[in-house]
mmCIF file of C-alpha atoms and ligand atoms in Angstrom:
data_model
loop_
_atom_site.group_PDB
_atom_site.id
_atom_site.type_symbol
_atom_site.label_atom_id
_atom_site.label_comp_id
_atom_site.label_asym_id
_atom_site.label_seq_id
_atom_site.Cartn_x
_atom_site.Cartn_y
_atom_site.Cartn_z
ATOM 1 C CA UNK A 1 -59.132 73.536 67.918
ATOM 2 C CA UNK A 2 -60.976 70.715 66.247
ATOM 3 C CA UNK A 3 -63.377 71.383 63.443
ATOM 4 C CA UNK A 4 -65.800 68.969 61.816
ATOM 5 C CA UNK A 5 -65.595 65.616 60.138
ATOM 6 C CA UNK A 6 -62.918 65.305 57.443
ATOM 7 C CA UNK A 7 -63.575 63.301 54.305
ATOM 8 C CA UNK A 8 -60.379 61.861 52.884
ATOM 9 C CA UNK A 9 -58.834 58.924 51.040
ATOM 10 C CA UNK A 10 -57.759 55.766 52.838
ATOM 11 C CA UNK A 11 -56.824 52.213 51.855
ATOM 12 C CA UNK A 12 -59.492 50.037 53.477
ATOM 13 C CA UNK A 13 -58.962 46.358 54.235
ATOM 14 C CA UNK A 14 -62.555 45.121 53.964
ATOM 15 C CA UNK A 15 -61.733 41.488 54.615
ATOM 16 C CA UNK A 16 -58.733 39.195 55.212
ATOM 17 C CA UNK A 17 -56.434 38.288 52.308
ATOM 18 C CA UNK A 18 -58.105 40.671 49.825
ATOM 19 C CA UNK A 19 -56.433 43.665 48.169
ATOM 20 C CA UNK A 20 -56.909 46.976 49.982
ATOM 21 C CA UNK A 21 -59.420 49.333 48.362
ATOM 22 C CA UNK A 22 -58.941 53.102 48.085
ATOM 23 C CA UNK A 23 -62.099 54.625 49.545
ATOM 24 C CA UNK A 24 -63.388 57.931 50.747
ATOM 25 C CA UNK A 25 -63.718 57.694 54.534
ATOM 26 C CA UNK A 26 -65.002 60.073 57.204
ATOM 27 C CA UNK A 27 -62.609 60.918 60.017
ATOM 28 C CA UNK A 28 -64.305 62.265 63.147
ATOM 29 C CA UNK A 29 -62.888 65.245 65.022
ATOM 30 C CA UNK A 30 -60.512 64.392 67.882
ATOM 31 C CA UNK A 31 -62.117 63.948 71.301
ATOM 32 C CA UNK A 32 -60.763 65.722 74.412
ATOM 33 C CA UNK A 33 -57.402 63.926 74.643
ATOM 34 C CA UNK A 34 -56.991 63.074 70.976
ATOM 35 C CA UNK A 35 -55.043 64.445 68.056
ATOM 36 C CA UNK A 36 -56.060 64.405 64.405
ATOM 37 C CA UNK A 37 -53.020 63.879 62.225
ATOM 38 C CA UNK A 38 -52.498 64.491 58.521
ATOM 39 C CA UNK A 39 -50.349 61.517 57.529
ATOM 40 C CA UNK A 40 -47.563 62.529 55.149
ATOM 41 C CA UNK A 41 -45.708 59.240 54.687
ATOM 42 C CA UNK A 42 -45.955 55.642 55.826
ATOM 43 C CA UNK A 43 -43.860 52.522 55.593
ATOM 44 C CA UNK A 44 -45.317 49.064 55.021
ATOM 45 C CA UNK A 45 -44.288 46.585 57.735
ATOM 46 C CA UNK A 46 -44.611 42.823 57.782
ATOM 47 C CA UNK A 47 -47.030 43.121 60.708
ATOM 48 C CA UNK A 48 -49.536 44.770 58.320
ATOM 49 C CA UNK A 49 -49.236 41.721 56.064
ATOM 50 C CA UNK A 50 -49.536 39.418 59.038
ATOM 51 C CA UNK A 51 -52.887 40.932 60.030
ATOM 52 C CA UNK A 52 -54.121 40.884 56.444
ATOM 53 C CA UNK A 53 -53.031 37.368 55.472
ATOM 54 C CA UNK A 54 -52.182 35.276 58.518
ATOM 55 C CA UNK A 55 -53.636 36.701 61.694
ATOM 56 C CA UNK A 56 -56.428 34.791 63.332
ATOM 57 C CA UNK A 57 -58.357 37.982 64.101
ATOM 58 C CA UNK A 58 -60.983 37.658 61.416
ATOM 59 C CA UNK A 59 -63.084 40.094 63.427
ATOM 60 C CA UNK A 60 -60.426 42.785 62.986
ATOM 61 C CA UNK A 61 -62.034 43.909 59.697
ATOM 62 C CA UNK A 62 -62.871 46.194 58.023
ATOM 63 C CA UNK A 63 -59.855 48.187 59.105
ATOM 64 C CA UNK A 64 -57.281 50.640 57.904
ATOM 65 C CA UNK A 65 -53.824 49.090 58.206
ATOM 66 C CA UNK A 66 -50.500 50.904 58.530
ATOM 67 C CA UNK A 67 -48.678 51.682 61.767
ATOM 68 C CA UNK A 68 -45.310 53.064 60.590
ATOM 69 C CA UNK A 69 -46.203 56.621 59.623
ATOM 70 C CA UNK A 70 -45.353 60.244 60.202
ATOM 71 C CA UNK A 71 -47.419 63.375 59.753
ATOM 72 C CA UNK A 72 -48.494 66.796 60.895
ATOM 73 C CA UNK A 73 -51.030 67.703 63.569
ATOM 74 C CA UNK A 74 -54.242 68.979 61.916
ATOM 75 C CA UNK A 75 -56.248 69.680 65.063
ATOM 76 C CA UNK A 76 -56.261 68.758 68.745
ATOM 77 C CA UNK A 77 -58.950 67.918 71.304
ATOM 78 C CA UNK A 78 -60.022 70.389 73.992
ATOM 79 C CA UNK A 79 -57.765 68.937 76.728
ATOM 80 C CA UNK A 80 -54.607 68.598 74.651
ATOM 81 C CA UNK A 81 -51.970 71.132 75.731
ATOM 82 C CA UNK A 82 -48.660 69.715 74.509
ATOM 83 C CA UNK A 83 -49.427 69.582 70.766
ATOM 84 C CA UNK A 84 -50.398 72.273 68.280
ATOM 85 C CA UNK A 85 -51.553 72.199 64.681
ATOM 86 C CA UNK A 86 -48.488 72.069 62.439
ATOM 87 C CA UNK A 87 -46.342 69.971 64.818
ATOM 88 C CA UNK A 88 -44.527 67.080 63.164
ATOM 89 C CA UNK A 89 -45.478 63.827 64.849
ATOM 90 C CA UNK A 90 -45.162 60.046 64.708
ATOM 91 C CA UNK A 91 -48.199 58.007 65.816
ATOM 92 C CA UNK A 92 -47.273 55.203 68.206
ATOM 93 C CA UNK A 93 -48.762 51.724 68.420
ATOM 94 C CA UNK A 94 -47.373 51.454 71.939
ATOM 95 C CA UNK A 95 -48.623 54.291 74.111
ATOM 96 C CA UNK A 96 -46.830 55.900 77.024
ATOM 97 C CA UNK A 97 -49.391 57.278 79.469
ATOM 98 C CA UNK A 98 -46.746 57.943 82.097
ATOM 99 C CA UNK A 99 -49.179 56.950 84.872
ATOM 100 C CA UNK A 100 -49.565 53.160 84.846
ATOM 101 C CA UNK A 101 -47.311 50.737 86.738
ATOM 102 C CA UNK A 102 -45.618 49.734 83.483
ATOM 103 C CA UNK A 103 -44.842 53.319 82.456
ATOM 104 C CA UNK A 104 -43.513 53.981 85.967
ATOM 105 C CA UNK A 105 -41.135 51.015 85.791
ATOM 106 C CA UNK A 106 -37.877 51.454 83.888
ATOM 107 C CA UNK A 107 -38.025 47.718 83.102
ATOM 108 C CA UNK A 108 -40.615 47.831 80.316
ATOM 109 C CA UNK A 109 -42.222 49.922 77.583
ATOM 110 C CA UNK A 110 -45.573 48.107 77.641
ATOM 111 C CA UNK A 111 -47.965 50.860 78.732
ATOM 112 C CA UNK A 112 -51.192 49.177 79.798
ATOM 113 C CA UNK A 113 -53.319 51.654 77.854
ATOM 114 C CA UNK A 114 -51.717 50.572 74.590
ATOM 115 C CA UNK A 115 -53.134 49.062 71.467
ATOM 116 C CA UNK A 116 -51.183 46.209 69.982
ATOM 117 C CA UNK A 117 -53.917 44.966 67.714
ATOM 118 C CA UNK A 118 -57.069 46.801 66.592
ATOM 119 C CA UNK A 119 -59.172 49.380 68.371
ATOM 120 C CA UNK A 120 -62.721 48.452 69.239
ATOM 121 C CA UNK A 121 -65.635 49.798 67.224
ATOM 122 C CA UNK A 122 -66.426 52.379 69.872
ATOM 123 C CA UNK A 123 -62.845 53.632 69.813
ATOM 124 C CA UNK A 124 -62.433 54.092 66.084
ATOM 125 C CA UNK A 125 -62.875 57.521 64.517
ATOM 126 C CA UNK A 126 -63.338 56.126 60.995
ATOM 127 C CA UNK A 127 -66.461 55.342 59.023
ATOM 128 C CA UNK A 128 -66.867 54.339 55.411
ATOM 129 C CA UNK A 129 -70.130 53.782 53.546
ATOM 130 C CA UNK A 130 -71.990 53.917 56.860
ATOM 131 C CA UNK A 131 -69.837 51.214 58.483
ATOM 132 C CA UNK A 132 -67.378 51.583 61.355
ATOM 133 C CA UNK A 133 -63.839 50.918 60.146
ATOM 134 C CA UNK A 134 -61.334 49.751 62.791
ATOM 135 C CA UNK A 135 -57.965 51.374 63.447
ATOM 136 C CA UNK A 136 -55.218 48.786 63.186
ATOM 137 C CA UNK A 137 -52.773 49.006 66.102
ATOM 138 C CA UNK A 138 -54.576 52.179 67.116
ATOM 139 C CA UNK A 139 -52.808 54.121 64.388
ATOM 140 C CA UNK A 140 -54.009 53.446 60.799
ATOM 141 C CA UNK A 141 -51.455 55.278 58.730
ATOM 142 C CA UNK A 142 -52.762 54.091 55.335
ATOM 143 C CA UNK A 143 -55.097 57.092 55.475
ATOM 144 C CA UNK A 144 -54.728 60.792 54.692
ATOM 145 C CA UNK A 145 -55.972 61.567 58.205
ATOM 146 C CA UNK A 146 -56.125 59.587 61.424
ATOM 147 C CA UNK A 147 -57.019 60.255 65.072
ATOM 148 C CA UNK A 148 -54.786 59.022 67.876
ATOM 149 C CA UNK A 149 -54.840 59.525 71.650
ATOM 150 C CA UNK A 150 -52.168 61.984 72.799
ATOM 151 C CA UNK A 151 -50.536 59.236 74.903
ATOM 152 C CA UNK A 152 -49.712 57.529 71.606
ATOM 153 C CA UNK A 153 -48.202 60.431 69.667
ATOM 154 C CA UNK A 154 -44.558 61.560 69.673
ATOM 155 C CA UNK A 155 -43.727 65.153 68.779
ATOM 156 C CA UNK A 156 -40.531 65.195 66.744
ATOM 157 C CA UNK A 157 -37.922 67.680 65.519
ATOM 158 C CA UNK A 158 -39.448 70.220 63.103
ATOM 159 C CA UNK A 159 -36.790 69.601 60.465
ATOM 160 C CA UNK A 160 -37.246 65.802 60.398
ATOM 161 C CA UNK A 161 -37.964 64.455 56.889
ATOM 162 C CA UNK A 162 -41.238 62.604 57.390
ATOM 163 C CA UNK A 163 -40.682 60.235 54.466
ATOM 164 C CA UNK A 164 -37.651 58.824 56.324
ATOM 165 C CA UNK A 165 -38.444 59.133 60.033
ATOM 166 C CA UNK A 166 -41.737 57.305 59.539
ATOM 167 C CA UNK A 167 -39.615 54.135 59.726
ATOM 168 C CA UNK A 168 -38.973 54.949 63.396
ATOM 169 C CA UNK A 169 -42.681 54.391 64.013
ATOM 170 C CA UNK A 170 -42.068 50.657 63.878
ATOM 171 C CA UNK A 171 -39.488 48.577 61.993
ATOM 172 C CA UNK A 172 -36.259 50.455 62.603
ATOM 173 C CA UNK A 173 -36.973 51.306 66.237
ATOM 174 C CA UNK A 174 -37.992 47.674 66.807
ATOM 175 C CA UNK A 175 -34.855 46.014 65.474
ATOM 176 C CA UNK A 176 -32.445 48.669 66.705
ATOM 177 C CA UNK A 177 -33.887 48.634 70.213
ATOM 178 C CA UNK A 178 -34.038 44.842 70.314
ATOM 179 C CA UNK A 179 -30.242 44.787 69.958
ATOM 180 C CA UNK A 180 -29.491 47.723 72.254
ATOM 181 C CA UNK A 181 -32.236 47.614 74.902
ATOM 182 C CA UNK A 182 -33.330 43.983 74.989
ATOM 183 C CA UNK A 183 -30.276 41.929 74.026
ATOM 184 C CA UNK A 184 -27.948 44.605 75.439
ATOM 185 C CA UNK A 185 -25.284 43.658 72.906
ATOM 186 C CA UNK A 186 -21.767 44.162 74.298
ATOM 187 C CA UNK A 187 -18.639 45.600 72.657
ATOM 188 C CA UNK A 188 -16.452 42.935 71.084
ATOM 189 C CA UNK A 189 -19.250 40.360 70.998
ATOM 190 C CA UNK A 190 -20.363 37.988 68.254
ATOM 191 C CA UNK A 191 -23.990 38.361 67.107
ATOM 192 C CA UNK A 192 -26.317 36.534 64.741
ATOM 193 C CA UNK A 193 -29.342 38.191 63.147
ATOM 194 C CA UNK A 194 -31.956 35.917 61.539
ATOM 195 C CA UNK A 195 -34.056 37.642 58.865
ATOM 196 C CA UNK A 196 -32.836 40.718 57.001
ATOM 197 C CA UNK A 197 -35.946 42.785 56.419
ATOM 198 C CA UNK A 198 -36.027 46.283 57.884
ATOM 199 C CA UNK A 199 -36.398 44.867 61.396
ATOM 200 C CA UNK A 200 -33.401 42.545 61.042
ATOM 201 C CA UNK A 201 -31.253 45.142 59.296
ATOM 202 C CA UNK A 202 -32.031 47.590 62.088
ATOM 203 C CA UNK A 203 -30.949 44.886 64.546
ATOM 204 C CA UNK A 204 -27.686 44.573 62.586
ATOM 205 C CA UNK A 205 -27.264 48.355 62.900
ATOM 206 C CA UNK A 206 -27.923 48.102 66.643
ATOM 207 C CA UNK A 207 -25.303 45.356 67.051
ATOM 208 C CA UNK A 208 -22.809 47.456 65.107
ATOM 209 C CA UNK A 209 -23.496 50.636 67.120
ATOM 210 C CA UNK A 210 -23.134 48.604 70.330
ATOM 211 C CA UNK A 211 -19.632 47.628 69.213
ATOM 212 C CA UNK A 212 -20.132 43.996 68.191
ATOM 213 C CA UNK A 213 -17.048 42.532 66.500
ATOM 214 C CA UNK A 214 -18.721 39.882 64.360
ATOM 215 C CA UNK A 215 -22.274 40.221 63.029
ATOM 216 C CA UNK A 216 -23.471 37.148 61.179
ATOM 217 C CA UNK A 217 -26.452 37.919 58.943
ATOM 218 C CA UNK A 218 -28.757 35.019 58.080
ATOM 219 C CA UNK A 219 -31.471 34.992 55.427
ATOM 220 C CA UNK A 220 -32.845 32.509 52.920
ATOM 221 C CA UNK A 221 -32.938 35.363 50.381
ATOM 222 C CA UNK A 222 -29.328 36.151 49.398
ATOM 223 C CA UNK A 223 -30.325 39.437 47.731
ATOM 224 C CA UNK A 224 -30.466 40.895 51.250
ATOM 225 C CA UNK A 225 -26.734 40.477 51.990
ATOM 226 C CA UNK A 226 -25.545 43.614 50.171
ATOM 227 C CA UNK A 227 -27.812 45.756 52.342
ATOM 228 C CA UNK A 228 -26.789 43.916 55.489
ATOM 229 C CA UNK A 229 -23.165 44.832 54.734
ATOM 230 C CA UNK A 230 -24.166 48.512 54.596
ATOM 231 C CA UNK A 231 -25.548 48.234 58.133
ATOM 232 C CA UNK A 232 -22.480 46.450 59.499
ATOM 233 C CA UNK A 233 -22.859 42.710 58.928
ATOM 234 C CA UNK A 234 -19.490 40.967 58.678
ATOM 235 C CA UNK A 235 -20.566 37.491 57.495
ATOM 236 C CA UNK A 236 -23.520 35.938 55.685
ATOM 237 C CA UNK A 237 -25.176 32.572 55.970
ATOM 238 C CA UNK A 238 -27.923 31.162 53.776
ATOM 239 C CA UNK A 239 -29.635 28.252 55.537
ATOM 240 C CA UNK A 240 -30.429 26.842 52.075
ATOM 241 C CA UNK A 241 -26.695 26.348 51.389
ATOM 242 C CA UNK A 242 -26.374 23.855 54.253
ATOM 243 C CA UNK A 243 -27.823 20.450 54.899
ATOM 244 C CA UNK A 244 -27.209 20.603 58.632
ATOM 245 C CA UNK A 245 -29.041 22.726 61.208
ATOM 246 C CA UNK A 246 -28.109 26.384 61.047
ATOM 247 C CA UNK A 247 -27.283 26.317 64.768
ATOM 248 C CA UNK A 248 -24.574 23.770 64.032
ATOM 249 C CA UNK A 249 -23.194 25.914 61.202
ATOM 250 C CA UNK A 250 -22.971 28.874 63.594
ATOM 251 C CA UNK A 251 -21.516 26.692 66.359
ATOM 252 C CA UNK A 252 -18.656 25.737 64.053
ATOM 253 C CA UNK A 253 -18.151 29.287 62.751
ATOM 254 C CA UNK A 254 -17.895 30.702 66.270
ATOM 255 C CA UNK A 255 -16.222 27.947 68.248
ATOM 256 C CA UNK A 256 -19.292 27.186 70.377
ATOM 257 C CA UNK A 257 -22.068 29.627 69.522
ATOM 258 C CA UNK A 258 -22.780 33.347 69.365
ATOM 259 C CA UNK A 259 -23.081 35.710 72.334
ATOM 260 C CA UNK A 260 -26.310 37.262 71.071
ATOM 261 C CA UNK A 261 -28.918 36.178 68.517
ATOM 262 C CA UNK A 262 -31.992 38.030 67.290
ATOM 263 C CA UNK A 263 -34.943 36.389 65.509
ATOM 264 C CA UNK A 264 -36.427 38.913 63.067
ATOM 265 C CA UNK A 265 -38.490 36.523 60.916
ATOM 266 C CA UNK A 266 -41.594 35.577 62.893
ATOM 267 C CA UNK A 267 -41.235 31.775 62.704
ATOM 268 C CA UNK A 268 -41.203 29.505 65.759
ATOM 269 C CA UNK A 269 -38.752 27.180 63.991
ATOM 270 C CA UNK A 270 -36.327 30.056 63.455
ATOM 271 C CA UNK A 271 -36.843 31.168 67.060
ATOM 272 C CA UNK A 272 -35.646 27.761 68.172
ATOM 273 C CA UNK A 273 -32.647 27.879 65.819
ATOM 274 C CA UNK A 274 -31.730 31.321 67.103
ATOM 275 C CA UNK A 275 -31.776 30.094 70.699
ATOM 276 C CA UNK A 276 -29.756 26.999 69.850
ATOM 277 C CA UNK A 277 -27.201 29.152 68.019
ATOM 278 C CA UNK A 278 -26.266 30.891 71.257
ATOM 279 C CA UNK A 279 -23.261 29.867 73.308
ATOM 280 C CA UNK A 280 -23.950 28.062 76.567
ATOM 281 C CA UNK A 281 -23.179 29.920 79.768
ATOM 282 C CA UNK A 282 -24.258 33.399 78.734
ATOM 283 C CA UNK A 283 -25.837 33.438 75.249
ATOM 284 C CA UNK A 284 -28.904 35.676 74.923
ATOM 285 C CA UNK A 285 -31.543 35.160 72.230
ATOM 286 C CA UNK A 286 -34.233 37.763 71.516
ATOM 287 C CA UNK A 287 -37.573 37.155 69.795
ATOM 288 C CA UNK A 288 -38.480 40.101 67.588
ATOM 289 C CA UNK A 289 -40.439 38.484 64.773
ATOM 290 C CA UNK A 290 -44.165 38.320 65.340
ATOM 291 C CA UNK A 291 -46.452 35.286 65.332
ATOM 292 C CA UNK A 292 -49.172 33.996 67.600
ATOM 293 C CA UNK A 293 -50.200 31.057 65.431
ATOM 294 C CA UNK A 294 -47.962 28.362 66.911
ATOM 295 C CA UNK A 295 -46.350 27.449 70.227
ATOM 296 C CA UNK A 296 -42.591 27.433 70.324
ATOM 297 C CA UNK A 297 -40.483 24.622 71.686
ATOM 298 C CA UNK A 298 -36.950 23.972 72.833
ATOM 299 C CA UNK A 299 -35.144 21.501 75.053
ATOM 300 C CA UNK A 300 -34.959 22.740 78.673
ATOM 301 C CA UNK A 301 -31.221 22.048 78.720
ATOM 302 C CA UNK A 302 -30.801 25.061 76.438
ATOM 303 C CA UNK A 303 -31.835 27.356 79.294
ATOM 304 C CA UNK A 304 -30.492 25.201 82.114
ATOM 305 C CA UNK A 305 -27.090 25.524 80.464
ATOM 306 C CA UNK A 306 -27.215 29.280 80.957
ATOM 307 C CA UNK A 307 -28.837 30.711 77.841
ATOM 308 C CA UNK A 308 -31.479 33.424 78.177
ATOM 309 C CA UNK A 309 -34.541 33.638 75.921
ATOM 310 C CA UNK A 310 -36.362 36.948 75.807
ATOM 311 C CA UNK A 311 -38.406 39.193 73.552
ATOM 312 C CA UNK A 312 -39.463 42.763 73.081
ATOM 313 C CA UNK A 313 -42.135 44.881 71.486
ATOM 314 C CA UNK A 314 -41.059 48.054 69.735
ATOM 315 C CA UNK A 315 -37.457 47.403 70.694
ATOM 316 C CA UNK A 316 -38.176 48.071 74.347
ATOM 317 C CA UNK A 317 -38.330 51.836 73.729
ATOM 318 C CA UNK A 318 -40.707 53.830 75.882
ATOM 319 C CA UNK A 319 -42.418 55.258 72.873
ATOM 320 C CA UNK A 320 -43.036 58.965 73.517
ATOM 321 C CA UNK A 321 -39.583 59.398 75.069
ATOM 322 C CA UNK A 322 -37.688 57.157 72.690
ATOM 323 C CA UNK A 323 -38.946 58.098 69.239
ATOM 324 C CA UNK A 324 -38.034 61.828 69.353
ATOM 325 C CA UNK A 325 -34.539 60.816 70.540
ATOM 326 C CA UNK A 326 -34.188 58.373 67.665
ATOM 327 C CA UNK A 327 -35.280 61.096 65.237
ATOM 328 C CA UNK A 328 -32.518 63.332 66.643
ATOM 329 C CA UNK A 329 -29.999 60.504 66.322
ATOM 330 C CA UNK A 330 -30.974 60.216 62.660
ATOM 331 C CA UNK A 331 -30.533 63.980 62.177
ATOM 332 C CA UNK A 332 -27.096 63.624 63.871
ATOM 333 C CA UNK A 333 -26.307 60.719 61.497
ATOM 334 C CA UNK A 334 -25.919 58.164 64.321
ATOM 335 C CA UNK A 335 -28.847 56.132 62.993
ATOM 336 C CA UNK A 336 -29.309 55.327 59.305
ATOM 337 C CA UNK A 337 -32.771 55.454 57.748
ATOM 338 C CA UNK A 338 -32.385 56.340 54.051
ATOM 339 C CA UNK A 339 -30.682 53.006 53.348
ATOM 340 C CA UNK A 340 -33.797 51.054 54.356
ATOM 341 C CA UNK A 341 -35.947 52.690 51.703
ATOM 342 C CA UNK A 342 -35.865 50.701 48.477
ATOM 343 C CA UNK A 343 -39.136 51.981 46.970
ATOM 344 C CA UNK A 344 -41.001 55.278 47.037
ATOM 345 C CA UNK A 345 -44.641 55.056 45.997
ATOM 346 C CA UNK A 346 -48.007 56.633 46.692
ATOM 347 C CA UNK A 347 -50.727 55.389 49.006
ATOM 348 C CA UNK A 348 -52.757 54.379 45.957
ATOM 349 C CA UNK A 349 -49.966 51.872 45.151
ATOM 350 C CA UNK A 350 -50.177 50.193 48.550
ATOM 351 C CA UNK A 351 -51.145 46.816 47.056
ATOM 352 C CA UNK A 352 -47.971 46.875 44.946
ATOM 353 C CA UNK A 353 -45.958 47.599 48.092
ATOM 354 C CA UNK A 354 -47.623 44.679 49.868
ATOM 355 C CA UNK A 355 -46.775 42.427 46.934
ATOM 356 C CA UNK A 356 -43.112 43.547 47.006
ATOM 357 C CA UNK A 357 -42.857 42.575 50.654
ATOM 358 C CA UNK A 358 -44.597 39.255 50.043
ATOM 359 C CA UNK A 359 -42.089 38.311 47.369
ATOM 360 C CA UNK A 360 -39.112 39.675 49.323
ATOM 361 C CA UNK A 361 -38.218 42.240 46.653
ATOM 362 C CA UNK A 362 -37.995 45.250 48.944
ATOM 363 C CA UNK A 363 -36.682 46.316 52.301
ATOM 364 C CA UNK A 364 -39.059 49.183 52.938
ATOM 365 C CA UNK A 365 -41.504 50.808 50.556
ATOM 366 C CA UNK A 366 -42.404 54.289 51.756
ATOM 367 C CA UNK A 367 -45.760 55.552 50.540
ATOM 368 C CA UNK A 368 -46.367 59.265 50.225
ATOM 369 C CA UNK A 369 -49.825 59.925 51.586
ATOM 370 C CA UNK A 370 -50.189 63.711 51.448
ATOM 371 C CA UNK A 371 -47.994 66.623 50.407
ATOM 372 C CA UNK A 372 -46.277 68.335 53.370
HETATM 373 P P1 NAD B 401 -39.666 41.283 56.121
HETATM 374 O O1 NAD B 401 -40.637 40.384 55.473
HETATM 375 O O2 NAD B 401 -39.217 42.499 55.398
HETATM 376 O O3 NAD B 401 -38.332 40.481 56.519
HETATM 377 C C1 NAD B 401 -38.322 39.132 56.920
HETATM 378 C C2 NAD B 401 -37.043 38.489 56.378
HETATM 379 O O4 NAD B 401 -36.941 37.169 56.912
HETATM 380 C C3 NAD B 401 -37.023 38.361 54.863
HETATM 381 O O5 NAD B 401 -35.821 38.943 54.355
HETATM 382 C C4 NAD B 401 -37.071 36.840 54.623
HETATM 383 O O6 NAD B 401 -36.349 36.444 53.462
HETATM 384 C C5 NAD B 401 -36.403 36.335 55.892
HETATM 385 N N1 NAD B 401 -36.684 34.927 56.204
HETATM 386 C C6 NAD B 401 -37.843 34.226 55.989
HETATM 387 N N2 NAD B 401 -37.713 32.952 56.416
HETATM 388 C C7 NAD B 401 -36.453 32.845 56.915
HETATM 389 C C8 NAD B 401 -35.717 31.773 57.497
HETATM 390 N N3 NAD B 401 -36.260 30.565 57.656
HETATM 391 N N4 NAD B 401 -34.448 32.013 57.902
HETATM 392 C C9 NAD B 401 -33.871 33.234 57.738
HETATM 393 N N5 NAD B 401 -34.523 34.288 57.186
HETATM 394 C C10 NAD B 401 -35.800 34.093 56.775
HETATM 395 O O7 NAD B 401 -40.314 41.671 57.556
HETATM 396 P P2 NAD B 401 -40.002 42.859 58.593
HETATM 397 O O8 NAD B 401 -40.936 43.995 58.331
HETATM 398 O O9 NAD B 401 -38.542 43.095 58.673
HETATM 399 O O10 NAD B 401 -40.540 42.174 59.946
HETATM 400 C C11 NAD B 401 -39.873 41.042 60.475
HETATM 401 C C12 NAD B 401 -40.671 40.455 61.608
HETATM 402 O O11 NAD B 401 -40.725 41.360 62.720
HETATM 403 C C13 NAD B 401 -42.142 40.159 61.266
HETATM 404 O O12 NAD B 401 -42.499 38.953 61.917
HETATM 405 C C14 NAD B 401 -42.877 41.319 61.901
HETATM 406 O O13 NAD B 401 -44.237 41.007 62.172
HETATM 407 C C15 NAD B 401 -42.082 41.477 63.158
HETATM 408 N N6 NAD B 401 -42.212 42.753 63.875
HETATM 409 C C16 NAD B 401 -42.176 42.692 65.230
HETATM 410 C C17 NAD B 401 -42.261 43.863 65.971
HETATM 411 C C18 NAD B 401 -42.140 43.847 67.457
HETATM 412 O O14 NAD B 401 -42.420 44.880 68.079
HETATM 413 N N7 NAD B 401 -41.717 42.761 68.079
HETATM 414 C C19 NAD B 401 -42.407 45.081 65.304
HETATM 415 C C20 NAD B 401 -42.375 45.091 63.901
HETATM 416 C C21 NAD B 401 -42.283 43.914 63.197
HETATM 417 ZN ZN1 ZN B 402 -44.495 47.130 62.251
#
């Protein structure tokens, strides 16, 4: 069971828009229902950048970012029975308590105990230089150790390679599930995916695995098209190559609009384009990209004419149930993960990884945090 405070290295975000700083932090022992995890690997997701550079939560600092990690249980709290030291795990930013009305409904994965943003000061287990340091999205994987409630930890297959399956902690599960669970892409359909980062590429993979016939991949950065082909995209559109609205380009390409569209950028303008790219009558458009800075807008006729506009968090997967299954699907080669990883670095290089994502020169950078 749990021993004392652990001192370890973590990348601390002291304030918005500043580089992260490698610091020694203290990680408290897990409380009754908590698990202390040695993080082995973590991806860098655009949502980390959003909180650092764009989010309006200026009070969400200092914090340790990172929410796409995988690791090994170091110790467990006194009431934890389903985890043991040495178990391979993925921390989850969406919990699954199994008790609340949301967990009991098959219609959603939004457990009401979850953390989508930052934990409060009283909930964090981190301190640095005498100050409380917040846990971003309740996980904080840019740290050698973290503490997470057992309702937000998935135990995974013991042979899972942590430097790959970490991507199932956010980006890949999000995009893949958005296509399969939220859009419910149908065999033979025509799909459009806006934004070809890891989230969008995973959406492309979801469309492909659902049996879509045409998958139109859209990005303003044409270097992403080669990767999109690997995941199953059949056509590519660069909005910068056209001087008419992208929805009109897609309308002409598809004789009236696509069956399914997925916005994986995080821009309200692109969300509108994605909706307007859908065919009337039955087109479904899913918001996956994250922003809470602006309102979105569209003409009511878009929905009156039979289109559906929806969104999902974490691809609609109930997290504790879904993530171990996705890990198994990777081990069975039904889900690709290796192809998302364009850079392998160490936690100390996290600012370089952030820069690569800012400039669009990576899909996923995976940081090794500790040796297995
Ligand atoms: P990323 O930065 O790797 O990818 C974004 C891509 O969008 C880039 O390739 C960029 O070139 C492209 N893009 C930018 N503007 C565009 C435009 N106008 N038209 C077409 N493409 C454009 O980011 P990511 O990690 O893949 O994340 C994508 C989005 O998903 C972010 O907003 C992130 O916050 C969000 N996200 C949401 C959830 C969720 O649960 N809903 C989970 C994870 C991430
Ligand atoms: Zn993420």
